[in-house]
Amino acid sequence: MSPLVKIRSERDQMSAVERRIADFILENAQLLRDYSSQQLANALGISQSSVVKFTQKLGFKGYPDLKYSVGEAIARADNGDAAQVTAQATAAFGESASGNLWRRKSESEEETRLINAPETLQAVAEAIATAGANGKVFMIGLGDDDIYARSFALRLSLLGIPSVHNFDAPRMAASVSAAGAGDVLLVFSEHGNHPALCKIGRFFRERRGRLITVTRHTSNPLRALADIALLVSAHDDRPYIQPVLYQSALQHLLDGVFVQLCEGDEQRHVHLLANLERVQQMLEP
């Protein structure tokens, strides 16, 4: 993983001082080769030990190792090894506001892809498929999170995997009382700290069901309860941009799970095609 991508993906979990270091490196990556750890510390008004601890926390031996790694990443980008999609976006949109948004969304999607290992997506797909065949799939999201819970529940139904979807916490608590071993509960919660959802998650695990959470890539109570945690990386200093990045990266993540479900079983694939044809017939005059 590129050190700059790693810094972006870990930023949401950093302390205030660490975020200052991260932002400086991300904004001045080209100049980092000219900074010693002491000079970087002086520029930010922090101690040199804070810079060293920051680099070690990211998995580097020390500041020189981080600086070398960033320099290599920049050199690879300059040699044309950067993601082609970013280059195409720059060519198509230039430095316009829409071009910058497109680039930021691409970065968030890439960071989200990197922090969710393929094995994790496969485990989620297998858990849903098993629950859909032999048990029940429960799904909940509150507020804006319900948009994605509702949409994903609909897509599962197209594959022949019915789900118990709810956007009301008390009613979902009643629904999961019928859960058992092998059942799955997907909880969509951007910040992962809603008390009612945490209570439902604990109750569901008491019923020996598997809890899958979808939250930001931060330390949060809901993620700590999960058997499998799907994580979304999306950060921006502009409050009107950050939710856009989160929504884009989350949709990209769910698309990956859906594709695995489609391609993992021929019967589900056939079921999908048949349902899409029925839906089209319903829409025709």
PDB file of C-alpha atoms in Angstrom:
ATOM      1  CA  MET A   1       0.000   0.000   0.000  1.00  0.00           C
ATOM      2  CA  SER A   2       1.287   3.466  -0.885  1.00  0.00           C
ATOM      3  CA  PRO A   3       2.366   5.378   2.265  1.00  0.00           C
ATOM      4  CA  LEU A   4       0.185   8.325   1.235  1.00  0.00           C
ATOM      5  CA  VAL A   5      -2.858   6.068   0.805  1.00  0.00           C
ATOM      6  CA  LYS A   6      -2.063   4.450   4.167  1.00  0.00           C
ATOM      7  CA  ILE A   7      -1.898   7.858   5.854  1.00  0.00           C
ATOM      8  CA  ARG A   8      -5.232   8.903   4.327  1.00  0.00           C
ATOM      9  CA  SER A   9      -6.938   5.649   5.299  1.00  0.00           C
ATOM     10  CA  GLU A  10      -5.670   5.819   8.899  1.00  0.00           C
ATOM     11  CA  ARG A  11      -6.321   9.538   9.375  1.00  0.00           C
ATOM     12  CA  ASP A  12      -9.760   9.143  10.931  1.00  0.00           C
ATOM     13  CA  GLN A  13      -8.270   7.093  13.757  1.00  0.00           C
ATOM     14  CA  MET A  14      -5.471   9.544  14.557  1.00  0.00           C
ATOM     15  CA  SER A  15      -5.130  11.988  17.420  1.00  0.00           C
ATOM     16  CA  ALA A  16      -5.229  15.736  16.781  1.00  0.00           C
ATOM     17  CA  VAL A  17      -1.422  15.991  16.677  1.00  0.00           C
ATOM     18  CA  GLU A  18      -1.144  12.979  14.380  1.00  0.00           C
ATOM     19  CA  ARG A  19      -3.726  14.463  12.002  1.00  0.00           C
ATOM     20  CA  ARG A  20      -1.644  17.660  11.798  1.00  0.00           C
ATOM     21  CA  ILE A  21       1.408  15.618  10.801  1.00  0.00           C
ATOM     22  CA  ALA A  22      -0.641  13.543   8.354  1.00  0.00           C
ATOM     23  CA  ASP A  23      -2.171  16.618   6.698  1.00  0.00           C
ATOM     24  CA  PHE A  24       1.239  18.281   6.352  1.00  0.00           C
ATOM     25  CA  ILE A  25       2.707  15.198   4.678  1.00  0.00           C
ATOM     26  CA  LEU A  26      -0.269  14.769   2.346  1.00  0.00           C
ATOM     27  CA  GLU A  27      -0.229  18.430   1.324  1.00  0.00           C
ATOM     28  CA  ASN A  28       3.567  18.710   1.034  1.00  0.00           C
ATOM     29  CA  ALA A  29       4.622  15.238  -0.073  1.00  0.00           C
ATOM     30  CA  GLN A  30       6.859  16.636  -2.826  1.00  0.00           C
ATOM     31  CA  LEU A  31       8.777  18.725  -0.285  1.00  0.00           C
ATOM     32  CA  LEU A  32       9.145  16.037   2.373  1.00  0.00           C
ATOM     33  CA  ARG A  33      12.608  15.013   1.120  1.00  0.00           C
ATOM     34  CA  ASP A  34      13.921  18.436   2.192  1.00  0.00           C
ATOM     35  CA  TYR A  35      12.627  18.120   5.767  1.00  0.00           C
ATOM     36  CA  SER A  36      14.360  16.378   8.628  1.00  0.00           C
ATOM     37  CA  SER A  37      12.185  15.096  11.450  1.00  0.00           C
ATOM     38  CA  GLN A  38      13.260  18.095  13.547  1.00  0.00           C
ATOM     39  CA  GLN A  39      12.428  20.568  10.774  1.00  0.00           C
ATOM     40  CA  LEU A  40       9.019  18.958  10.302  1.00  0.00           C
ATOM     41  CA  ALA A  41       8.423  19.181  14.043  1.00  0.00           C
ATOM     42  CA  ASN A  42       9.449  22.849  14.067  1.00  0.00           C
ATOM     43  CA  ALA A  43       7.154  23.624  11.132  1.00  0.00           C
ATOM     44  CA  LEU A  44       4.202  22.157  13.043  1.00  0.00           C
ATOM     45  CA  GLY A  45       5.177  23.418  16.478  1.00  0.00           C
ATOM     46  CA  ILE A  46       5.387  19.931  17.987  1.00  0.00           C
ATOM     47  CA  SER A  47       8.134  17.738  19.453  1.00  0.00           C
ATOM     48  CA  GLN A  48      10.449  15.635  17.330  1.00  0.00           C
ATOM     49  CA  SER A  49       9.400  12.549  19.300  1.00  0.00           C
ATOM     50  CA  SER A  50       5.809  13.083  18.112  1.00  0.00           C
ATOM     51  CA  VAL A  51       6.999  12.841  14.499  1.00  0.00           C
ATOM     52  CA  VAL A  52       9.011   9.681  15.227  1.00  0.00           C
ATOM     53  CA  LYS A  53       6.110   8.038  17.060  1.00  0.00           C
ATOM     54  CA  PHE A  54       3.799   8.936  14.159  1.00  0.00           C
ATOM     55  CA  THR A  55       6.031   7.167  11.630  1.00  0.00           C
ATOM     56  CA  GLN A  56       6.437   4.103  13.845  1.00  0.00           C
ATOM     57  CA  LYS A  57       2.694   3.878  14.423  1.00  0.00           C
ATOM     58  CA  LEU A  58       2.254   3.648  10.652  1.00  0.00           C
ATOM     59  CA  GLY A  59       4.622   0.655  10.608  1.00  0.00           C
ATOM     60  CA  PHE A  60       7.825   2.375   9.474  1.00  0.00           C
ATOM     61  CA  LYS A  61      11.157   1.902  11.262  1.00  0.00           C
ATOM     62  CA  GLY A  62      11.568   5.644  11.590  1.00  0.00           C
ATOM     63  CA  TYR A  63      11.162   8.985   9.855  1.00  0.00           C
ATOM     64  CA  PRO A  64      13.873   8.339   7.202  1.00  0.00           C
ATOM     65  CA  ASP A  65      12.073   5.137   6.216  1.00  0.00           C
ATOM     66  CA  LEU A  66       8.780   7.044   5.803  1.00  0.00           C
ATOM     67  CA  LYS A  67      10.466   9.819   3.825  1.00  0.00           C
ATOM     68  CA  TYR A  68      12.116   7.309   1.492  1.00  0.00           C
ATOM     69  CA  SER A  69       8.838   5.443   0.981  1.00  0.00           C
ATOM     70  CA  VAL A  70       6.953   8.659   0.167  1.00  0.00           C
ATOM     71  CA  GLY A  71       9.699   9.640  -2.281  1.00  0.00           C
ATOM     72  CA  GLU A  72       9.416   6.271  -4.027  1.00  0.00           C
ATOM     73  CA  ALA A  73       5.627   6.614  -4.293  1.00  0.00           C
ATOM     74  CA  ILE A  74       5.976  10.065  -5.858  1.00  0.00           C
ATOM     75  CA  ALA A  75       8.615   8.777  -8.288  1.00  0.00           C
ATOM     76  CA  ARG A  76       6.349   5.915  -9.364  1.00  0.00           C
ATOM     77  CA  ALA A  77       3.528   8.384  -9.943  1.00  0.00           C
ATOM     78  CA  ASP A  78       5.816  10.642 -11.973  1.00  0.00           C
ATOM     79  CA  ASN A  79       6.845   7.645 -14.076  1.00  0.00           C
ATOM     80  CA  GLY A  80       3.234   6.905 -14.945  1.00  0.00           C
ATOM     81  CA  ASP A  81       2.623   4.067 -12.474  1.00  0.00           C
ATOM     82  CA  ALA A  82      -0.126   5.975 -10.627  1.00  0.00           C
ATOM     83  CA  ALA A  83      -3.681   4.817 -11.036  1.00  0.00           C
ATOM     84  CA  GLN A  84      -4.708   5.391 -14.625  1.00  0.00           C
ATOM     85  CA  VAL A  85      -8.172   6.429 -13.603  1.00  0.00           C
ATOM     86  CA  THR A  86      -6.775   9.439 -11.701  1.00  0.00           C
ATOM     87  CA  ALA A  87      -4.750  10.501 -14.716  1.00  0.00           C
ATOM     88  CA  GLN A  88      -7.793  10.225 -16.932  1.00  0.00           C
ATOM     89  CA  ALA A  89      -9.853  12.267 -14.508  1.00  0.00           C
ATOM     90  CA  THR A  90      -7.248  15.034 -14.454  1.00  0.00           C
ATOM     91  CA  ALA A  91      -7.120  15.084 -18.240  1.00  0.00           C
ATOM     92  CA  ALA A  92     -10.888  15.147 -18.562  1.00  0.00           C
ATOM     93  CA  PHE A  93     -11.734  17.655 -15.853  1.00  0.00           C
ATOM     94  CA  GLY A  94      -8.530  19.624 -15.264  1.00  0.00           C
ATOM     95  CA  GLU A  95      -8.536  21.549 -11.991  1.00  0.00           C
ATOM     96  CA  SER A  96     -12.275  22.247 -11.969  1.00  0.00           C
ATOM     97  CA  ALA A  97     -14.394  21.733  -8.865  1.00  0.00           C
ATOM     98  CA  SER A  98     -16.087  18.728 -10.453  1.00  0.00           C
ATOM     99  CA  GLY A  99     -12.709  17.259 -11.384  1.00  0.00           C
ATOM    100  CA  ASN A 100     -11.424  17.667  -7.852  1.00  0.00           C
ATOM    101  CA  LEU A 101     -14.533  15.970  -6.446  1.00  0.00           C
ATOM    102  CA  TRP A 102     -14.174  13.108  -8.894  1.00  0.00           C
ATOM    103  CA  ARG A 103     -10.547  12.666  -7.806  1.00  0.00           C
ATOM    104  CA  ARG A 104     -11.403  12.785  -4.097  1.00  0.00           C
ATOM    105  CA  LYS A 105     -14.156  10.207  -4.568  1.00  0.00           C
ATOM    106  CA  SER A 106     -11.738   7.945  -6.440  1.00  0.00           C
ATOM    107  CA  GLU A 107      -9.200   8.280  -3.620  1.00  0.00           C
ATOM    108  CA  SER A 108     -11.795   7.438  -0.962  1.00  0.00           C
ATOM    109  CA  GLU A 109     -12.964   4.401  -2.913  1.00  0.00           C
ATOM    110  CA  GLU A 110      -9.362   3.226  -3.336  1.00  0.00           C
ATOM    111  CA  GLU A 111      -8.583   3.712   0.364  1.00  0.00           C
ATOM    112  CA  THR A 112     -11.760   1.845   1.296  1.00  0.00           C
ATOM    113  CA  ARG A 113     -10.835  -1.006  -1.033  1.00  0.00           C
ATOM    114  CA  LEU A 114      -7.378  -1.294   0.527  1.00  0.00           C
ATOM    115  CA  ILE A 115      -8.561  -1.426   4.144  1.00  0.00           C
ATOM    116  CA  ASN A 116     -11.133  -4.141   3.389  1.00  0.00           C
ATOM    117  CA  ALA A 117      -9.211  -7.270   2.470  1.00  0.00           C
ATOM    118  CA  PRO A 118     -10.697  -9.496  -0.276  1.00  0.00           C
ATOM    119  CA  GLU A 119     -11.022 -12.212   2.382  1.00  0.00           C
ATOM    120  CA  THR A 120     -13.272  -9.904   4.402  1.00  0.00           C
ATOM    121  CA  LEU A 121     -15.625  -9.275   1.477  1.00  0.00           C
ATOM    122  CA  GLN A 122     -15.661 -12.996   0.757  1.00  0.00           C
ATOM    123  CA  ALA A 123     -16.500 -13.759   4.393  1.00  0.00           C
ATOM    124  CA  VAL A 124     -19.386 -11.264   4.316  1.00  0.00           C
ATOM    125  CA  ALA A 125     -20.741 -12.731   1.071  1.00  0.00           C
ATOM    126  CA  GLU A 126     -20.509 -16.288   2.412  1.00  0.00           C
ATOM    127  CA  ALA A 127     -22.198 -15.353   5.704  1.00  0.00           C
ATOM    128  CA  ILE A 128     -25.089 -13.678   3.865  1.00  0.00           C
ATOM    129  CA  ALA A 129     -25.430 -16.558   1.396  1.00  0.00           C
ATOM    130  CA  THR A 130     -25.486 -19.157   4.206  1.00  0.00           C
ATOM    131  CA  ALA A 131     -28.008 -17.179   6.243  1.00  0.00           C
ATOM    132  CA  GLY A 132     -30.169 -16.645   3.171  1.00  0.00           C
ATOM    133  CA  ALA A 133     -30.253 -20.374   2.443  1.00  0.00           C
ATOM    134  CA  ASN A 134     -30.620 -21.769   5.963  1.00  0.00           C
ATOM    135  CA  GLY A 135     -31.760 -18.888   8.165  1.00  0.00           C
ATOM    136  CA  LYS A 136     -32.502 -15.187   8.117  1.00  0.00           C
ATOM    137  CA  VAL A 137     -30.700 -12.002   7.119  1.00  0.00           C
ATOM    138  CA  PHE A 138     -31.571  -8.988   9.284  1.00  0.00           C
ATOM    139  CA  MET A 139     -30.693  -5.453   8.241  1.00  0.00           C
ATOM    140  CA  ILE A 140     -30.990  -2.047   9.917  1.00  0.00           C
ATOM    141  CA  GLY A 141     -29.806   1.522   9.438  1.00  0.00           C
ATOM    142  CA  LEU A 142     -31.075   4.694  11.066  1.00  0.00           C
ATOM    143  CA  GLY A 143     -31.467   8.050   9.326  1.00  0.00           C
ATOM    144  CA  ASP A 144     -29.317   8.369   6.200  1.00  0.00           C
ATOM    145  CA  ASP A 145     -27.843   4.923   6.864  1.00  0.00           C
ATOM    146  CA  ASP A 146     -31.264   3.393   6.166  1.00  0.00           C
ATOM    147  CA  ILE A 147     -30.927   4.418   2.504  1.00  0.00           C
ATOM    148  CA  TYR A 148     -28.117   1.895   2.074  1.00  0.00           C
ATOM    149  CA  ALA A 149     -29.715  -0.766   4.255  1.00  0.00           C
ATOM    150  CA  ARG A 150     -32.942  -0.527   2.239  1.00  0.00           C
ATOM    151  CA  SER A 151     -31.129  -0.548  -1.103  1.00  0.00           C
ATOM    152  CA  PHE A 152     -28.958  -3.527  -0.174  1.00  0.00           C
ATOM    153  CA  ALA A 153     -31.970  -5.451   1.109  1.00  0.00           C
ATOM    154  CA  LEU A 154     -33.678  -4.898  -2.258  1.00  0.00           C
ATOM    155  CA  ARG A 155     -30.631  -6.124  -4.155  1.00  0.00           C
ATOM    156  CA  LEU A 156     -30.465  -9.243  -2.003  1.00  0.00           C
ATOM    157  CA  SER A 157     -34.114  -9.972  -2.764  1.00  0.00           C
ATOM    158  CA  LEU A 158     -33.276  -9.885  -6.491  1.00  0.00           C
ATOM    159  CA  LEU A 159     -30.851 -12.714  -5.800  1.00  0.00           C
ATOM    160  CA  GLY A 160     -33.505 -14.705  -3.950  1.00  0.00           C
ATOM    161  CA  ILE A 161     -32.104 -13.813  -0.521  1.00  0.00           C
ATOM    162  CA  PRO A 162     -34.956 -12.288   1.501  1.00  0.00           C
ATOM    163  CA  SER A 163     -34.061 -10.061   4.436  1.00  0.00           C
ATOM    164  CA  VAL A 164     -35.800  -8.702   7.507  1.00  0.00           C
ATOM    165  CA  HIS A 165     -35.224  -4.983   7.021  1.00  0.00           C
ATOM    166  CA  ASN A 166     -36.214  -2.327   9.543  1.00  0.00           C
ATOM    167  CA  PHE A 167     -35.432   1.331  10.202  1.00  0.00           C
ATOM    168  CA  ASP A 168     -36.980   1.356  13.676  1.00  0.00           C
ATOM    169  CA  ALA A 169     -34.731   0.207  16.536  1.00  0.00           C
ATOM    170  CA  PRO A 170     -37.457  -1.130  18.905  1.00  0.00           C
ATOM    171  CA  ARG A 171     -39.094  -3.130  16.131  1.00  0.00           C
ATOM    172  CA  MET A 172     -35.744  -4.558  15.060  1.00  0.00           C
ATOM    173  CA  ALA A 173     -35.050  -5.547  18.671  1.00  0.00           C
ATOM    174  CA  ALA A 174     -38.314  -7.502  18.605  1.00  0.00           C
ATOM    175  CA  SER A 175     -37.455  -9.060  15.234  1.00  0.00           C
ATOM    176  CA  VAL A 176     -34.033 -10.316  16.279  1.00  0.00           C
ATOM    177  CA  SER A 177     -35.572 -12.091  19.258  1.00  0.00           C
ATOM    178  CA  ALA A 178     -36.356 -14.812  16.716  1.00  0.00           C
ATOM    179  CA  ALA A 179     -32.741 -15.015  15.531  1.00  0.00           C
ATOM    180  CA  GLY A 180     -30.638 -18.110  15.928  1.00  0.00           C
ATOM    181  CA  ALA A 181     -27.226 -19.544  15.155  1.00  0.00           C
ATOM    182  CA  GLY A 182     -26.209 -18.905  11.552  1.00  0.00           C
ATOM    183  CA  ASP A 183     -28.435 -15.872  11.098  1.00  0.00           C
ATOM    184  CA  VAL A 184     -26.801 -12.590  10.076  1.00  0.00           C
ATOM    185  CA  LEU A 185     -27.457  -8.997  11.122  1.00  0.00           C
ATOM    186  CA  LEU A 186     -26.054  -6.152   9.018  1.00  0.00           C
ATOM    187  CA  VAL A 187     -25.948  -2.844  10.872  1.00  0.00           C
ATOM    188  CA  PHE A 188     -25.274   0.319   8.886  1.00  0.00           C
ATOM    189  CA  SER A 189     -24.039   3.138  11.112  1.00  0.00           C
ATOM    190  CA  GLU A 190     -21.612   5.751   9.801  1.00  0.00           C
ATOM    191  CA  HIS A 191     -20.124   6.672  13.179  1.00  0.00           C
ATOM    192  CA  GLY A 192     -20.931   3.392  14.945  1.00  0.00           C
ATOM    193  CA  ASN A 193     -21.869   4.936  18.273  1.00  0.00           C
ATOM    194  CA  HIS A 194     -25.677   4.815  18.369  1.00  0.00           C
ATOM    195  CA  PRO A 195     -26.609   3.241  21.746  1.00  0.00           C
ATOM    196  CA  ALA A 196     -29.739   1.491  20.437  1.00  0.00           C
ATOM    197  CA  LEU A 197     -27.828  -0.177  17.604  1.00  0.00           C
ATOM    198  CA  CYS A 198     -25.136  -1.329  20.018  1.00  0.00           C
ATOM    199  CA  LYS A 199     -27.813  -2.871  22.245  1.00  0.00           C
ATOM    200  CA  ILE A 200     -29.363  -4.662  19.279  1.00  0.00           C
ATOM    201  CA  GLY A 201     -25.922  -5.916  18.245  1.00  0.00           C
ATOM    202  CA  ARG A 202     -25.268  -7.356  21.719  1.00  0.00           C
ATOM    203  CA  PHE A 203     -28.719  -8.936  21.849  1.00  0.00           C
ATOM    204  CA  PHE A 204     -28.203 -10.494  18.423  1.00  0.00           C
ATOM    205  CA  ARG A 205     -24.870 -11.996  19.435  1.00  0.00           C
ATOM    206  CA  GLU A 206     -26.495 -13.440  22.532  1.00  0.00           C
ATOM    207  CA  ARG A 207     -28.770 -15.277  20.113  1.00  0.00           C
ATOM    208  CA  ARG A 208     -25.571 -16.691  18.542  1.00  0.00           C
ATOM    209  CA  GLY A 209     -26.093 -14.805  15.300  1.00  0.00           C
ATOM    210  CA  ARG A 210     -23.247 -13.237  13.281  1.00  0.00           C
ATOM    211  CA  LEU A 211     -22.998  -9.448  13.444  1.00  0.00           C
ATOM    212  CA  ILE A 212     -21.677  -7.553  10.397  1.00  0.00           C
ATOM    213  CA  THR A 213     -21.175  -3.812  10.831  1.00  0.00           C
ATOM    214  CA  VAL A 214     -20.663  -1.106   8.220  1.00  0.00           C
ATOM    215  CA  THR A 215     -19.065   2.000   9.737  1.00  0.00           C
ATOM    216  CA  ARG A 216     -16.352   4.568   9.218  1.00  0.00           C
ATOM    217  CA  HIS A 217     -12.765   3.419   9.624  1.00  0.00           C
ATOM    218  CA  THR A 218     -12.651   4.641  13.210  1.00  0.00           C
ATOM    219  CA  SER A 219     -12.607   3.055  16.628  1.00  0.00           C
ATOM    220  CA  ASN A 220     -16.269   2.847  17.629  1.00  0.00           C
ATOM    221  CA  PRO A 221     -18.439   0.710  19.941  1.00  0.00           C
ATOM    222  CA  LEU A 222     -20.387  -0.981  17.154  1.00  0.00           C
ATOM    223  CA  ARG A 223     -17.290  -2.038  15.255  1.00  0.00           C
ATOM    224  CA  ALA A 224     -15.874  -3.517  18.461  1.00  0.00           C
ATOM    225  CA  LEU A 225     -18.915  -5.828  18.711  1.00  0.00           C
ATOM    226  CA  ALA A 226     -18.733  -7.084  15.135  1.00  0.00           C
ATOM    227  CA  ASP A 227     -17.874 -10.575  13.977  1.00  0.00           C
ATOM    228  CA  ILE A 228     -17.016  -8.995  10.625  1.00  0.00           C
ATOM    229  CA  ALA A 229     -16.492  -5.238  10.176  1.00  0.00           C
ATOM    230  CA  LEU A 230     -16.743  -3.458   6.827  1.00  0.00           C
ATOM    231  CA  LEU A 231     -14.947  -0.122   6.965  1.00  0.00           C
ATOM    232  CA  VAL A 232     -15.302   3.082   4.956  1.00  0.00           C
ATOM    233  CA  SER A 233     -12.501   5.621   4.589  1.00  0.00           C
ATOM    234  CA  ALA A 234     -13.737   9.119   3.733  1.00  0.00           C
ATOM    235  CA  HIS A 235     -12.363  12.347   5.131  1.00  0.00           C
ATOM    236  CA  ASP A 236     -12.240  15.940   3.987  1.00  0.00           C
ATOM    237  CA  ASP A 237     -11.999  19.236   5.843  1.00  0.00           C
ATOM    238  CA  ARG A 238     -15.046  20.542   3.982  1.00  0.00           C
ATOM    239  CA  PRO A 239     -18.222  19.461   5.823  1.00  0.00           C
ATOM    240  CA  TYR A 240     -20.243  19.362   2.597  1.00  0.00           C
ATOM    241  CA  ILE A 241     -17.719  17.099   0.841  1.00  0.00           C
ATOM    242  CA  GLN A 242     -17.086  14.514   3.554  1.00  0.00           C
ATOM    243  CA  PRO A 243     -20.570  12.895   3.448  1.00  0.00           C
ATOM    244  CA  VAL A 244     -20.398  12.767  -0.343  1.00  0.00           C
ATOM    245  CA  LEU A 245     -17.126  10.839  -0.132  1.00  0.00           C
ATOM    246  CA  TYR A 246     -18.562   8.494   2.495  1.00  0.00           C
ATOM    247  CA  GLN A 247     -21.641   7.721   0.415  1.00  0.00           C
ATOM    248  CA  SER A 248     -19.587   7.087  -2.704  1.00  0.00           C
ATOM    249  CA  ALA A 249     -17.066   4.814  -0.980  1.00  0.00           C
ATOM    250  CA  LEU A 250     -19.811   2.935   0.895  1.00  0.00           C
ATOM    251  CA  GLN A 251     -21.728   2.236  -2.307  1.00  0.00           C
ATOM    252  CA  HIS A 252     -18.531   1.000  -3.956  1.00  0.00           C
ATOM    253  CA  LEU A 253     -17.929  -1.339  -1.011  1.00  0.00           C
ATOM    254  CA  LEU A 254     -21.468  -2.770  -1.104  1.00  0.00           C
ATOM    255  CA  ASP A 255     -21.193  -3.233  -4.857  1.00  0.00           C
ATOM    256  CA  GLY A 256     -18.179  -5.465  -4.243  1.00  0.00           C
ATOM    257  CA  VAL A 257     -20.149  -7.691  -1.866  1.00  0.00           C
ATOM    258  CA  PHE A 258     -23.098  -7.832  -4.273  1.00  0.00           C
ATOM    259  CA  VAL A 259     -20.883  -8.870  -7.188  1.00  0.00           C
ATOM    260  CA  GLN A 260     -19.362 -11.677  -5.110  1.00  0.00           C
ATOM    261  CA  LEU A 261     -22.857 -12.914  -4.273  1.00  0.00           C
ATOM    262  CA  CYS A 262     -23.845 -12.775  -7.956  1.00  0.00           C
ATOM    263  CA  GLU A 263     -20.778 -14.637  -9.160  1.00  0.00           C
ATOM    264  CA  GLY A 264     -20.509 -17.093  -6.287  1.00  0.00           C
ATOM    265  CA  ASP A 265     -23.545 -19.209  -7.182  1.00  0.00           C
ATOM    266  CA  GLU A 266     -25.075 -19.978 -10.558  1.00  0.00           C
ATOM    267  CA  GLN A 267     -28.566 -20.383  -9.104  1.00  0.00           C
ATOM    268  CA  ARG A 268     -28.460 -16.892  -7.596  1.00  0.00           C
ATOM    269  CA  HIS A 269     -27.302 -15.539 -10.934  1.00  0.00           C
ATOM    270  CA  VAL A 270     -30.216 -17.183 -12.738  1.00  0.00           C
ATOM    271  CA  HIS A 271     -32.590 -15.894 -10.044  1.00  0.00           C
ATOM    272  CA  LEU A 272     -31.259 -12.362 -10.569  1.00  0.00           C
ATOM    273  CA  LEU A 273     -31.781 -12.449 -14.327  1.00  0.00           C
ATOM    274  CA  ALA A 274     -35.334 -13.778 -13.915  1.00  0.00           C
ATOM    275  CA  ASN A 275     -36.203 -11.086 -11.369  1.00  0.00           C
ATOM    276  CA  LEU A 276     -34.724  -8.310 -13.498  1.00  0.00           C
ATOM    277  CA  GLU A 277     -36.885  -9.489 -16.386  1.00  0.00           C
ATOM    278  CA  ARG A 278     -39.990  -9.448 -14.162  1.00  0.00           C
ATOM    279  CA  VAL A 279     -39.168  -5.938 -12.977  1.00  0.00           C
ATOM    280  CA  GLN A 280     -38.748  -4.785 -16.575  1.00  0.00           C
ATOM    281  CA  GLN A 281     -42.103  -6.281 -17.509  1.00  0.00           C
ATOM    282  CA  MET A 282     -43.735  -4.407 -14.638  1.00  0.00           C
ATOM    283  CA  LEU A 283     -42.267  -1.123 -15.883  1.00  0.00           C
ATOM    284  CA  GLU A 284     -43.423  -1.611 -19.460  1.00  0.00           C
ATOM    285  CA  PRO A 285     -46.720   0.067 -20.421  1.00  0.00           C
TER     286      PRO A 285
END
